[in-house]
């Protein structure tokens, strides 16, 4: 793996970088979004649509949890097939293994113990030990993987939080020593909502021989306000030229907060949840359009950021979700058709919407990168957050 | 554009033809996937085109309910609404009413039923069915038929037959769009539209044979609700041209794949370690890229499993359609039928009804059947 921060492109802690990983022939520009998957494929977008209808190479970063595969297919069979890239026939995509997945592999801090990390999955509660985790990962051969962590939510006791840091460090060392092949490993950093523990964990992990850092324990109940200091407590203690990956920061404002703290890679379930609910992203991607945007009225179920395609106001709307959007869905289908599909509970609704939302969100990341490179990231962030607040205010006051 | 049905090749009763419709030039025999509510489960229009779908069926009953035929009309018709560039066929709505609604009753006027929306009594007449279908705007629309269960006997059948004839006349009178073609259903003792409802296979093929013998040669024969590959091959041998069924997509959602040998149940534990593709000979995106083991871990748990299996199953059906057409045109239909049966029944245990049907169709399948020899040599392991 090769990662480099583009010198001279930084705005405060926000940085622009380039990531090059084995499978993908194209370099990935950061900050970048990793797409959520179920067993390696997006929840609703089939692989032929993934490669044909989403931008390249932006859509080549895929996050998965090895735990998804525990029921249904054995590590041995995955090995026989030749690993994840072969099994999914996505040879030019980058797979990142992260144990925690905010939909079907939720960390259960109450059940985690000194032997392993506990997760709540559709198949029940699972306890994963470092050795089992490393075995799973080595059969899958992802492009990079994150070490097993003990993630705790914001409200646990200091003692529990300290234990989680100790455990995570111990498991990091276990994973490193169990790792036989030379694979790309990201060290996990936790610490809950304690600045000191975040600090301590980051400093410890920075001393290990890893290729990057995964920052966990976010998106588990802490508020956005307290998160900023926690993020910088970590990133300030990490070497500059190594990639930082965070899970659980999903909303656009949260992503901006992460970028401002120096994060390079994000995985989130934002697009998945939007799609399930029938929400389509519509916020303008070009900054100068933001100021003049018409504020959506509340009867459309929208707030300037997204619209609810199930709303009756779209029954006869023959326009695409976003006029200027070049995604497959906007180029081929209307809001009226999508409204119908959602109302009759047809699977195609989610497929089409996931394509649009993913496309749109990848576009957002593109705008972020552009803003950083133009030296205007802070302004971009401020404009975005303020215009969102204004739209919400306008929508609420016209209700 | 003139609507045409041109036979390009024959073998006894079987025909391969070109069906020219306003939106697409089709080749028969052909299978039509069912897109009940204006979509085929989880597949995009591009994928359907890739698979080779020519005509898609839309259910008038469902579409009239949601989003309503008036809305579809206002937005320019179903083709535009779905953005489907090829052909569409809608049924009359009668079948769903009789099968889905508890208190549907058929009188001379039409089908009376309770509206599923508000329980009020409603009436679907032949004229109204045509009007609804006109608003939807398919290339082919269906006359409302007096649907009876195939297991019924007695005077009700004759009543149904004559009533359907009278209704067809009313339907024809009700058409005002010149580009639409009224499809004539078989007017024998059972409507070809009354099958696929639980009758035994022996009756089934006999009815199809009787109808195809009685119907005019120069128009296509559409056997509704027929979907098992074996049934399609038999009916094509007997002279039918078009088929529709929910089977391929429905069975995909239960984890079953269609293969030349029959079916493959991906849910079975045996699939968990099988790293072969579903069908090594299949050229579809799913078989070229995925193993049975991976599909096994998806089916019934993740929507993606249904999507991938639906894709494969429809590809299989469209390939079957293409093979039927080309083998008839190229004068090798009997060979195709034999190979099909040999692959599906490697032990030679071709069902008796198929043998009987093929005899009537004039196709020699003795090379596939070992029934005769079973009595002679009971000790051999087949």
Short mmCIF file of C-alpha atoms in Angstrom, two decimals, chain A residues 42-50 53-54 271 275-276 327-329 333 338 341-342 346-358, chain B residues 39-45 47 303-304 307:
data_model
loop_
_atom_site.label_atom_id
_atom_site.label_comp_id
_atom_site.label_asym_id
_atom_site.label_seq_id
_atom_site.Cartn_x
_atom_site.Cartn_y
_atom_site.Cartn_z
CA UNK A 42 -23.70 -3.40 -1.75
CA UNK A 43 -27.08 -4.16 -0.14
CA UNK A 44 -29.11 -3.41 -3.27
CA UNK A 45 -26.75 -2.65 -6.15
CA UNK A 46 -25.76 -5.78 -8.03
CA UNK A 47 -22.11 -6.05 -9.09
CA UNK A 48 -22.71 -5.36 -12.77
CA UNK A 49 -24.49 -2.14 -11.82
CA UNK A 50 -21.77 -1.30 -9.30
CA UNK A 53 -23.29 2.86 -13.09
CA UNK A 54 -21.06 4.33 -10.38
CA UNK A 271 -26.61 5.93 2.31
CA UNK A 275 -32.26 4.32 0.89
CA UNK A 276 -34.31 2.12 3.19
CA UNK A 327 -26.32 8.75 -12.36
CA UNK A 328 -28.20 5.84 -13.98
CA UNK A 329 -31.33 6.51 -11.96
CA UNK A 333 -36.18 7.28 -14.31
CA UNK A 338 -39.75 5.72 -7.94
CA UNK A 341 -42.06 1.49 -6.74
CA UNK A 342 -41.77 2.51 -3.10
CA UNK A 346 -40.77 -3.31 -5.09
CA UNK A 347 -37.08 -4.15 -4.73
CA UNK A 348 -36.13 -2.07 -7.74
CA UNK A 349 -36.92 1.05 -5.69
CA UNK A 350 -34.00 0.44 -3.37
CA UNK A 351 -31.65 -0.54 -6.18
CA UNK A 352 -32.32 2.65 -8.10
CA UNK A 353 -32.21 4.82 -5.00
CA UNK A 354 -29.00 3.31 -3.68
CA UNK A 355 -27.35 4.04 -7.02
CA UNK A 356 -28.42 7.68 -6.88
CA UNK A 357 -27.58 8.22 -3.22
CA UNK A 358 -24.17 6.60 -3.56
CA UNK B 39 -41.07 -3.80 -12.68
CA UNK B 40 -39.41 -7.20 -12.69
CA UNK B 41 -38.19 -7.98 -9.19
CA UNK B 42 -35.07 -5.94 -8.64
CA UNK B 43 -33.81 -5.87 -12.22
CA UNK B 44 -33.19 -2.63 -14.12
CA UNK B 45 -34.30 -2.06 -17.68
CA UNK B 47 -30.29 -5.70 -17.23
CA UNK B 303 -31.88 -9.19 -1.19
CA UNK B 304 -28.84 -9.52 -3.43
CA UNK B 307 -31.52 -10.35 -7.52
#
